[in-house]
Amino acid sequence: MAFNLIETVRSFITPDVEERAATHLGESREGIRKAIDGGIPALFAGYVQRAENGDAEGLLSDARAAATHNLAESSATLFAGGTADSTASSGWGSNLFGGNFNSLVNTIASWAGIKTGSVNSLMGLLGPLSLGALGQHARDRNMDASSFSSYLTSNKAAILSALPAGLSLGNLLGTGTRTAATTGTRVHETTHTVMDEPRRTNWLWPVLIGLAVLALLIYFLGRGCNNDEVETTGVTTDTTTQYTTPVTTDTTVTTTTRTSTKVRLANNTELDAYQGGVEERLVNCLNDAGCQAGRDQWFDFDNINFETGSARLTAESQAQIANIVAILKAYPKAKVKIGGYTDKVGDEVANKKLSQERAEAVTAAIKAGGITDAQLLAPEGYGSSMAKVDASASDEERRADRRIAVQLREKG
């Protein structure tokens, strides 16, 4: 799915890369992060536009070339010794978006609060990376120009849904404006705007030369687009509620229908949650005098996910984060702690580090909602020390060991 493809590309721009980019470009890290979050789906929307404007064959050729061209040693070296070539960025950007590229850059720069030159450099980095992802995806599935074009068009809504809230591109991409559906799932009303016809030129190679020192793709190609996935922590997909977290292996989605419920808090606030989910169980314990808080009182999250191999929360996880924030505000005397766990696959030391980073990420997200240290104890990552399923078991079986949990330490 295109949305997962976008998430995969985003996962390669690690916090370290963001920090280096901010330093080299003289920008705030938050501004760099916002520009990246807006730039990636904007690029994919541009690919859709180019295909729909009749150049699917040329786009497919460029994408396959990007996927097979070995640029450098590791994406970990991005911005380690320089920045992207904004001149090259402008050249291929104009080929992709026509006369609207400068307006697109200006819009993203204004929204992210950084310089247009910095957005140019970032787009010069993200362009080959995202195009290579698309090319690998098409190559692995043996797509021809027709099926490639159909794939992009069918995933247009998912691509648009990845545009961050507040970033209004209007008709710059010929895709209309984002609107929110009342069901909680984002949809888009599309309009067809006459755009500058994309010029079919071999624009990729100047970009590759300009970006060779940045080492963009080998790490990505090493993992491959068959990792179009979000790493899950024991979560299933609910197709009937506002929570729609994909659980994928390659592009096959496993779907389990769960029952929605309303959880009423002490201040009469009602939360949308899953029946039997973490919100309902935590609140039931808080309301039950017989349920004792303590070191053994843990509740597993059921809608918290991370981008594969990282501690970056997916956008869908914010719904459950917001619910936990609401619960802690309704029960101000409660104290909780976040714990992170992994399965037995991989190095134990690395697993512990990752679980600690994920526990810290969830804690930070809760604090961002207005919860203080008075209610949030220091998070802890336990790695695979408590995993029960053997490393040789299937991913489905090991999923139960990959989790984030909240400990109710005190009820007050």
GROMACS .gro file of C-alpha atoms in nm:
model
  412
    1MET     CA    1   0.000   0.000   0.000
    2ALA     CA    2   0.123   0.349  -0.078
    3PHE     CA    3   0.071   0.471   0.274
    4ASN     CA    4   0.302   0.201   0.412
    5LEU     CA    5   0.552   0.282   0.139
    6ILE     CA    6   0.553   0.643   0.261
    7GLU     CA    7   0.602   0.529   0.620
    8THR     CA    8   0.894   0.311   0.511
    9VAL     CA    9   1.067   0.600   0.336
   10ARG     CA   10   1.009   0.820   0.641
   11SER     CA   11   1.165   0.562   0.871
   12PHE     CA   12   1.501   0.595   0.696
   13ILE     CA   13   1.526   0.960   0.798
   14THR     CA   14   1.627   0.885   1.153
   15PRO     CA   15   1.644   1.138   1.439
   16ASP     CA   16   2.022   1.150   1.390
   17VAL     CA   17   1.977   1.241   1.025
   18GLU     CA   18   1.725   1.510   1.121
   19GLU     CA   19   1.970   1.653   1.372
   20ARG     CA   20   2.254   1.662   1.121
   21ALA     CA   21   2.029   1.818   0.858
   22ALA     CA   22   1.921   2.087   1.103
   23THR     CA   23   2.285   2.162   1.188
   24HIS     CA   24   2.405   2.173   0.827
   25LEU     CA   25   2.111   2.377   0.705
   26GLY     CA   26   2.099   2.609   1.005
   27GLU     CA   27   1.740   2.521   1.091
   28SER     CA   28   1.550   2.394   1.392
   29ARG     CA   29   1.508   2.019   1.415
   30GLU     CA   30   1.132   2.063   1.444
   31GLY     CA   31   1.126   2.263   1.122
   32ILE     CA   32   1.332   1.999   0.942
   33ARG     CA   33   1.103   1.724   1.070
   34LYS     CA   34   0.791   1.908   0.955
   35ALA     CA   35   0.937   1.970   0.611
   36ILE     CA   36   1.026   1.602   0.574
   37ASP     CA   37   0.682   1.491   0.694
   38GLY     CA   38   0.523   1.716   0.433
   39GLY     CA   39   0.775   1.661   0.157
   40ILE     CA   40   0.754   1.282   0.133
   41PRO     CA   41   0.379   1.255   0.064
   42ALA     CA   42   0.401   1.562  -0.161
   43LEU     CA   43   0.659   1.379  -0.372
   44PHE     CA   44   0.443   1.069  -0.398
   45ALA     CA   45   0.149   1.289  -0.495
   46GLY     CA   46   0.371   1.432  -0.767
   47TYR     CA   47   0.443   1.080  -0.892
   48VAL     CA   48   0.069   1.017  -0.911
   49GLN     CA   49   0.024   1.337  -1.107
   50ARG     CA   50   0.301   1.251  -1.351
   51ALA     CA   51   0.150   0.907  -1.415
   52GLU     CA   52  -0.201   1.047  -1.457
   53ASN     CA   53  -0.069   1.308  -1.698
   54GLY     CA   54   0.041   1.031  -1.932
   55ASP     CA   55   0.402   0.963  -1.841
   56ALA     CA   56   0.367   0.645  -1.636
   57GLU     CA   57   0.618   0.468  -1.861
   58GLY     CA   58   0.882   0.738  -1.812
   59LEU     CA   59   0.820   0.752  -1.439
   60LEU     CA   60   0.847   0.374  -1.411
   61SER     CA   61   1.176   0.380  -1.600
   62ASP     CA   62   1.318   0.650  -1.372
   63ALA     CA   63   1.193   0.471  -1.061
   64ARG     CA   64   1.351   0.141  -1.163
   65ALA     CA   65   1.678   0.319  -1.236
   66ALA     CA   66   1.673   0.482  -0.892
   67ALA     CA   67   1.607   0.145  -0.730
   68THR     CA   68   1.903  -0.025  -0.899
   69HIS     CA   69   2.160   0.255  -0.882
   70ASN     CA   70   2.403   0.204  -0.593
   71LEU     CA   71   2.459   0.553  -0.457
   72ALA     CA   72   2.674   0.499  -0.150
   73GLU     CA   73   2.743   0.309   0.167
   74SER     CA   74   2.475   0.385   0.423
   75SER     CA   75   2.182   0.615   0.486
   76ALA     CA   76   2.336   0.670   0.830
   77THR     CA   77   2.586   0.908   0.667
   78LEU     CA   78   2.322   1.144   0.533
   79PHE     CA   79   2.422   1.506   0.599
   80ALA     CA   80   2.737   1.379   0.769
   81GLY     CA   81   2.960   1.574   0.535
   82GLY     CA   82   2.744   1.810   0.337
   83THR     CA   83   2.398   1.899   0.217
   84ALA     CA   84   2.193   1.822  -0.085
   85ASP     CA   85   2.239   2.018  -0.404
   86SER     CA   86   1.946   2.258  -0.416
   87THR     CA   87   2.019   2.343  -0.779
   88ALA     CA   88   1.979   1.981  -0.882
   89SER     CA   89   1.673   1.961  -0.663
   90SER     CA   90   1.512   2.250  -0.844
   91GLY     CA   91   1.588   2.094  -1.181
   92TRP     CA   92   1.424   1.758  -1.122
   93GLY     CA   93   1.151   1.922  -0.917
   94SER     CA   94   1.051   2.138  -1.210
   95ASN     CA   95   1.042   1.830  -1.433
   96LEU     CA   96   0.815   1.654  -1.186
   97PHE     CA   97   0.584   1.936  -1.079
   98GLY     CA   98   0.617   2.172  -1.373
   99GLY     CA   99   0.600   2.544  -1.295
  100ASN     CA  100   0.447   2.470  -0.955
  101PHE     CA  101   0.763   2.333  -0.794
  102ASN     CA  102   0.881   2.667  -0.656
  103SER     CA  103   0.535   2.734  -0.516
  104LEU     CA  104   0.534   2.387  -0.358
  105VAL     CA  105   0.872   2.451  -0.195
  106ASN     CA  106   0.758   2.792  -0.072
  107THR     CA  107   0.441   2.642   0.075
  108ILE     CA  108   0.625   2.369   0.263
  109ALA     CA  109   0.890   2.617   0.381
  110SER     CA  110   0.625   2.855   0.513
  111TRP     CA  111   0.435   2.576   0.687
  112ALA     CA  112   0.749   2.424   0.841
  113GLY     CA  113   0.900   2.761   0.932
  114ILE     CA  114   1.232   2.709   0.751
  115LYS     CA  115   1.409   2.861   0.450
  116THR     CA  116   1.309   2.770   0.096
  117GLY     CA  117   1.671   2.675   0.023
  118SER     CA  118   1.658   2.424   0.306
  119VAL     CA  119   1.340   2.269   0.165
  120ASN     CA  120   1.510   2.250  -0.175
  121SER     CA  121   1.797   2.058  -0.019
  122LEU     CA  122   1.565   1.824   0.167
  123MET     CA  123   1.362   1.757  -0.146
  124GLY     CA  124   1.687   1.678  -0.326
  125LEU     CA  125   1.749   1.413  -0.061
  126LEU     CA  126   1.396   1.277  -0.048
  127GLY     CA  127   1.342   1.265  -0.423
  128PRO     CA  128   1.578   0.980  -0.515
  129LEU     CA  129   1.499   0.799  -0.190
  130SER     CA  130   1.124   0.799  -0.247
  131LEU     CA  131   1.158   0.729  -0.619
  132GLY     CA  132   1.388   0.436  -0.543
  133ALA     CA  133   1.133   0.301  -0.297
  134LEU     CA  134   0.866   0.324  -0.563
  135GLY     CA  135   1.089   0.159  -0.822
  136GLN     CA  136   1.177  -0.131  -0.592
  137HIS     CA  137   0.808  -0.177  -0.512
  138ALA     CA  138   0.722  -0.187  -0.882
  139ARG     CA  139   1.010  -0.417  -0.970
  140ASP     CA  140   0.931  -0.666  -0.695
  141ARG     CA  141   0.575  -0.689  -0.824
  142ASN     CA  142   0.675  -0.703  -1.192
  143MET     CA  143   0.464  -0.399  -1.282
  144ASP     CA  144   0.440  -0.268  -1.634
  145ALA     CA  145   0.348   0.092  -1.715
  146SER     CA  146  -0.025   0.017  -1.707
  147SER     CA  147  -0.031  -0.167  -1.376
  148PHE     CA  148   0.213   0.089  -1.230
  149SER     CA  149  -0.020   0.374  -1.325
  150SER     CA  150  -0.321   0.188  -1.187
  151TYR     CA  151  -0.134   0.121  -0.862
  152LEU     CA  152  -0.056   0.489  -0.813
  153THR     CA  153  -0.407   0.602  -0.896
  154SER     CA  154  -0.568   0.345  -0.666
  155ASN     CA  155  -0.352   0.464  -0.376
  156LYS     CA  156  -0.403   0.834  -0.441
  157ALA     CA  157  -0.630   0.881  -0.139
  158ALA     CA  158  -0.384   0.703   0.091
  159ILE     CA  159  -0.102   0.924  -0.035
  160LEU     CA  160  -0.304   1.237   0.025
  161SER     CA  161  -0.402   1.117   0.371
  162ALA     CA  162  -0.034   1.115   0.463
  163LEU     CA  163  -0.013   1.492   0.413
  164PRO     CA  164   0.012   1.644   0.761
  165ALA     CA  165  -0.284   1.837   0.898
  166GLY     CA  166  -0.237   2.208   0.836
  167LEU     CA  167  -0.028   2.167   0.522
  168SER     CA  168  -0.263   2.294   0.252
  169LEU     CA  169  -0.124   2.238  -0.095
  170GLY     CA  170  -0.445   2.346  -0.264
  171ASN     CA  171  -0.418   2.275  -0.635
  172LEU     CA  172  -0.039   2.270  -0.651
  173LEU     CA  173  -0.049   1.895  -0.708
  174GLY     CA  174  -0.375   1.889  -0.899
  175THR     CA  175  -0.528   1.688  -0.618
  176GLY     CA  176  -0.758   1.928  -0.439
  177THR     CA  177  -0.772   1.999  -0.066
  178ARG     CA  178  -0.770   1.759   0.225
  179THR     CA  179  -1.095   1.725   0.415
  180ALA     CA  180  -1.185   1.518   0.719
  181ALA     CA  181  -1.464   1.263   0.706
  182THR     CA  182  -1.709   1.242   0.995
  183THR     CA  183  -1.633   0.874   1.039
  184GLY     CA  184  -1.283   0.952   1.161
  185THR     CA  185  -1.113   0.823   0.845
  186ARG     CA  186  -0.953   1.093   0.633
  187VAL     CA  187  -1.070   1.120   0.274
  188HIS     CA  188  -1.008   1.368  -0.001
  189GLU     CA  189  -1.220   1.555  -0.248
  190THR     CA  190  -1.025   1.574  -0.569
  191THR     CA  191  -1.041   1.825  -0.849
  192HIS     CA  192  -0.862   1.804  -1.180
  193THR     CA  193  -0.653   2.109  -1.247
  194VAL     CA  194  -0.467   2.179  -1.568
  195MET     CA  195  -0.098   2.165  -1.477
  196ASP     CA  196   0.221   2.217  -1.670
  197GLU     CA  197   0.276   1.895  -1.862
  198PRO     CA  198   0.569   1.704  -1.704
  199ARG     CA  199   0.862   1.690  -1.936
  200ARG     CA  200   0.989   1.339  -1.991
  201THR     CA  201   1.361   1.386  -1.944
  202ASN     CA  202   1.632   1.181  -1.781
  203TRP     CA  203   1.630   1.415  -1.478
  204LEU     CA  204   1.740   1.149  -1.230
  205TRP     CA  205   2.109   1.130  -1.311
  206PRO     CA  206   2.204   1.493  -1.230
  207VAL     CA  207   2.034   1.440  -0.897
  208LEU     CA  208   2.227   1.120  -0.833
  209ILE     CA  209   2.557   1.291  -0.906
  210GLY     CA  210   2.469   1.585  -0.685
  211LEU     CA  211   2.370   1.355  -0.399
  212ALA     CA  212   2.642   1.089  -0.422
  213VAL     CA  213   2.816   1.215  -0.108
  214LEU     CA  214   2.496   1.176   0.089
  215ALA     CA  215   2.480   0.795   0.065
  216LEU     CA  216   2.108   0.771   0.015
  217LEU     CA  217   1.996   0.433  -0.094
  218ILE     CA  218   2.205   0.127  -0.015
  219TYR     CA  219   2.065   0.094   0.334
  220PHE     CA  220   1.717   0.123   0.189
  221LEU     CA  221   1.787  -0.123  -0.091
  222GLY     CA  222   1.943  -0.364   0.157
  223ARG     CA  223   1.617  -0.382   0.344
  224GLY     CA  224   1.406  -0.356   0.032
  225CYS     CA  225   1.052  -0.243  -0.023
  226ASN     CA  226   0.927  -0.577   0.097
  227ASN     CA  227   0.953  -0.410   0.436
  228ASP     CA  228   0.649  -0.195   0.361
  229GLU     CA  229   0.533  -0.237   0.715
  230VAL     CA  230   0.474  -0.085   1.050
  231GLU     CA  231   0.620  -0.285   1.335
  232THR     CA  232   0.334  -0.384   1.558
  233THR     CA  233   0.314  -0.449   1.928
  234GLY     CA  234   0.041  -0.710   1.957
  235VAL     CA  235  -0.214  -0.495   1.776
  236THR     CA  236  -0.491  -0.606   1.543
  237THR     CA  237  -0.682  -0.397   1.294
  238ASP     CA  238  -1.030  -0.267   1.358
  239THR     CA  239  -1.211  -0.193   1.034
  240THR     CA  240  -1.515  -0.046   1.208
  241THR     CA  241  -1.370   0.227   1.432
  242GLN     CA  242  -1.146   0.530   1.407
  243TYR     CA  243  -0.842   0.312   1.485
  244THR     CA  244  -0.708   0.155   1.168
  245THR     CA  245  -0.356   0.027   1.227
  246PRO     CA  246  -0.221  -0.200   0.953
  247VAL     CA  247  -0.063  -0.528   1.058
  248THR     CA  248   0.131  -0.633   0.752
  249THR     CA  249   0.375  -0.883   0.616
  250ASP     CA  250   0.484  -0.742   0.283
  251THR     CA  251   0.152  -0.605   0.151
  252THR     CA  252  -0.094  -0.854   0.298
  253VAL     CA  253  -0.306  -0.707   0.577
  254THR     CA  254  -0.437  -0.930   0.854
  255THR     CA  255  -0.768  -0.793   0.975
  256THR     CA  256  -0.956  -0.872   1.291
  257THR     CA  257  -1.278  -0.693   1.375
  258ARG     CA  258  -1.300  -0.560   1.730
  259THR     CA  259  -1.590  -0.404   1.913
  260SER     CA  260  -1.588  -0.033   1.985
  261THR     CA  261  -1.696   0.098   2.321
  262LYS     CA  262  -1.727   0.419   2.520
  263VAL     CA  263  -1.518   0.452   2.835
  264ARG     CA  264  -1.654   0.702   3.087
  265LEU     CA  265  -1.402   0.877   3.311
  266ALA     CA  266  -1.440   1.026   3.657
  267ASN     CA  267  -1.497   1.372   3.508
  268ASN     CA  268  -1.773   1.230   3.280
  269THR     CA  269  -1.553   1.251   2.971
  270GLU     CA  270  -1.620   0.966   2.730
  271LEU     CA  271  -1.343   0.803   2.531
  272ASP     CA  272  -1.370   0.603   2.210
  273ALA     CA  273  -1.186   0.278   2.271
  274TYR     CA  274  -1.185  -0.096   2.211
  275GLN     CA  275  -1.389  -0.324   2.432
  276GLY     CA  276  -1.142  -0.492   2.665
  277GLY     CA  277  -0.868  -0.254   2.556
  278VAL     CA  278  -0.612  -0.076   2.769
  279GLU     CA  279  -0.833   0.226   2.834
  280GLU     CA  280  -1.127   0.021   2.959
  281ARG     CA  281  -0.912  -0.205   3.178
  282LEU     CA  282  -0.711   0.083   3.326
  283VAL     CA  283  -1.019   0.290   3.408
  284ASN     CA  284  -1.197  -0.013   3.556
  285CYS     CA  285  -0.904  -0.063   3.791
  286LEU     CA  286  -0.896   0.304   3.884
  287ASN     CA  287  -1.268   0.290   3.968
  288ASP     CA  288  -1.252  -0.041   4.155
  289ALA     CA  289  -1.147  -0.017   4.520
  290GLY     CA  290  -1.054  -0.384   4.510
  291CYS     CA  291  -0.805  -0.340   4.225
  292GLN     CA  292  -0.467  -0.265   4.381
  293ALA     CA  293  -0.205  -0.048   4.217
  294GLY     CA  294   0.155  -0.163   4.233
  295ARG     CA  295   0.455  -0.302   4.051
  296ASP     CA  296   0.258  -0.599   3.917
  297GLN     CA  297  -0.037  -0.400   3.782
  298TRP     CA  298   0.043  -0.375   3.409
  299PHE     CA  299  -0.190  -0.309   3.117
  300ASP     CA  300  -0.071  -0.372   2.761
  301PHE     CA  301  -0.141  -0.106   2.499
  302ASP     CA  302  -0.335  -0.241   2.203
  303ASN     CA  303  -0.302   0.041   1.950
  304ILE     CA  304   0.055   0.164   1.990
  305ASN     CA  305   0.283   0.098   1.691
  306PHE     CA  306   0.625   0.210   1.576
  307GLU     CA  307   0.794   0.244   1.242
  308THR     CA  308   0.996  -0.072   1.184
  309GLY     CA  309   1.320  -0.089   1.379
  310SER     CA  310   1.274   0.256   1.530
  311ALA     CA  311   1.121   0.436   1.828
  312ARG     CA  312   0.914   0.665   1.607
  313LEU     CA  313   0.544   0.633   1.686
  314THR     CA  314   0.307   0.596   1.392
  315ALA     CA  315   0.042   0.861   1.343
  316GLU     CA  316  -0.232   0.611   1.431
  317SER     CA  317  -0.081   0.565   1.777
  318GLN     CA  318  -0.174   0.919   1.875
  319ALA     CA  319  -0.537   0.822   1.934
  320GLN     CA  320  -0.445   0.592   2.221
  321ILE     CA  321  -0.186   0.836   2.352
  322ALA     CA  322  -0.457   1.102   2.369
  323ASN     CA  323  -0.684   0.862   2.558
  324ILE     CA  324  -0.415   0.792   2.819
  325VAL     CA  325  -0.362   1.165   2.860
  326ALA     CA  326  -0.735   1.213   2.916
  327ILE     CA  327  -0.740   0.933   3.175
  328LEU     CA  328  -0.451   1.079   3.372
  329LYS     CA  329  -0.613   1.422   3.369
  330ALA     CA  330  -0.938   1.273   3.497
  331TYR     CA  331  -0.752   1.086   3.773
  332PRO     CA  332  -0.488   1.343   3.880
  333LYS     CA  333  -0.369   1.134   4.176
  334ALA     CA  334  -0.284   0.834   3.962
  335LYS     CA  335   0.080   0.759   3.887
  336VAL     CA  336   0.189   0.540   3.597
  337LYS     CA  337   0.503   0.409   3.434
  338ILE     CA  338   0.559   0.303   3.073
  339GLY     CA  339   0.746  -0.020   3.001
  340GLY     CA  340   0.881  -0.147   2.667
  341TYR     CA  341   0.936  -0.509   2.560
  342THR     CA  342   1.068  -0.689   2.253
  343ASP     CA  343   1.065  -1.044   2.125
  344LYS     CA  344   1.373  -1.271   2.131
  345VAL     CA  345   1.483  -1.205   1.775
  346GLY     CA  346   1.811  -1.017   1.746
  347ASP     CA  347   2.079  -0.903   1.986
  348GLU     CA  348   1.964  -0.879   2.348
  349VAL     CA  349   2.154  -0.557   2.414
  350ALA     CA  350   2.011  -0.392   2.104
  351ASN     CA  351   1.662  -0.511   2.198
  352LYS     CA  352   1.691  -0.358   2.543
  353LYS     CA  353   1.808  -0.028   2.394
  354LEU     CA  354   1.520  -0.023   2.145
  355SER     CA  355   1.263  -0.108   2.412
  356GLN     CA  356   1.399   0.172   2.632
  357GLU     CA  357   1.379   0.421   2.346
  358ARG     CA  358   1.022   0.317   2.270
  359ALA     CA  359   0.914   0.345   2.633
  360GLU     CA  360   1.071   0.690   2.640
  361ALA     CA  361   0.895   0.787   2.317
  362VAL     CA  362   0.554   0.694   2.457
  363THR     CA  363   0.629   0.874   2.783
  364ALA     CA  364   0.736   1.185   2.591
  365ALA     CA  365   0.419   1.174   2.382
  366ILE     CA  366   0.205   1.157   2.696
  367LYS     CA  367   0.396   1.447   2.849
  368ALA     CA  368   0.339   1.644   2.531
  369GLY     CA  369  -0.033   1.615   2.611
  370GLY     CA  370   0.015   1.807   2.934
  371ILE     CA  371   0.098   1.531   3.185
  372THR     CA  372   0.381   1.609   3.429
  373ASP     CA  373   0.645   1.401   3.605
  374ALA     CA  374   0.422   1.398   3.910
  375GLN     CA  375   0.207   1.137   3.734
  376LEU     CA  376   0.465   0.980   3.502
  377LEU     CA  377   0.748   0.780   3.652
  378ALA     CA  378   1.068   0.718   3.460
  379PRO     CA  379   1.008   0.475   3.168
  380GLU     CA  380   1.197   0.147   3.145
  381GLY     CA  381   1.284  -0.087   2.862
  382TYR     CA  382   1.305  -0.456   2.945
  383GLY     CA  383   1.412  -0.579   2.603
  384SER     CA  384   1.359  -0.951   2.549
  385SER     CA  385   1.418  -1.046   2.915
  386MET     CA  386   1.050  -1.125   2.966
  387ALA     CA  387   0.975  -1.266   2.621
  388LYS     CA  388   0.810  -1.608   2.629
  389VAL     CA  389   0.798  -1.707   2.262
  390ASP     CA  390   1.104  -1.866   2.101
  391ALA     CA  391   1.290  -1.665   1.838
  392SER     CA  392   1.225  -1.940   1.581
  393ALA     CA  393   0.847  -1.897   1.610
  394SER     CA  394   0.644  -1.714   1.348
  395ASP     CA  395   0.613  -1.337   1.351
  396GLU     CA  396   0.246  -1.375   1.441
  397GLU     CA  397   0.336  -1.583   1.748
  398ARG     CA  398   0.615  -1.348   1.855
  399ARG     CA  399   0.394  -1.039   1.829
  400ALA     CA  400   0.267  -1.085   2.185
  401ASP     CA  401   0.621  -1.031   2.315
  402ARG     CA  402   0.659  -0.701   2.129
  403ARG     CA  403   0.457  -0.465   2.338
  404ILE     CA  404   0.434  -0.139   2.528
  405ALA     CA  405   0.257  -0.147   2.863
  406VAL     CA  406   0.146   0.100   3.128
  407GLN     CA  407   0.196   0.020   3.495
  408LEU     CA  408  -0.053   0.165   3.744
  409ARG     CA  409   0.186   0.238   4.029
  410GLU     CA  410  -0.045   0.450   4.247
  411LYS     CA  411  -0.416   0.528   4.246
  412GLY     CA  412  -0.395   0.811   4.499
   0.00000   0.00000   0.00000
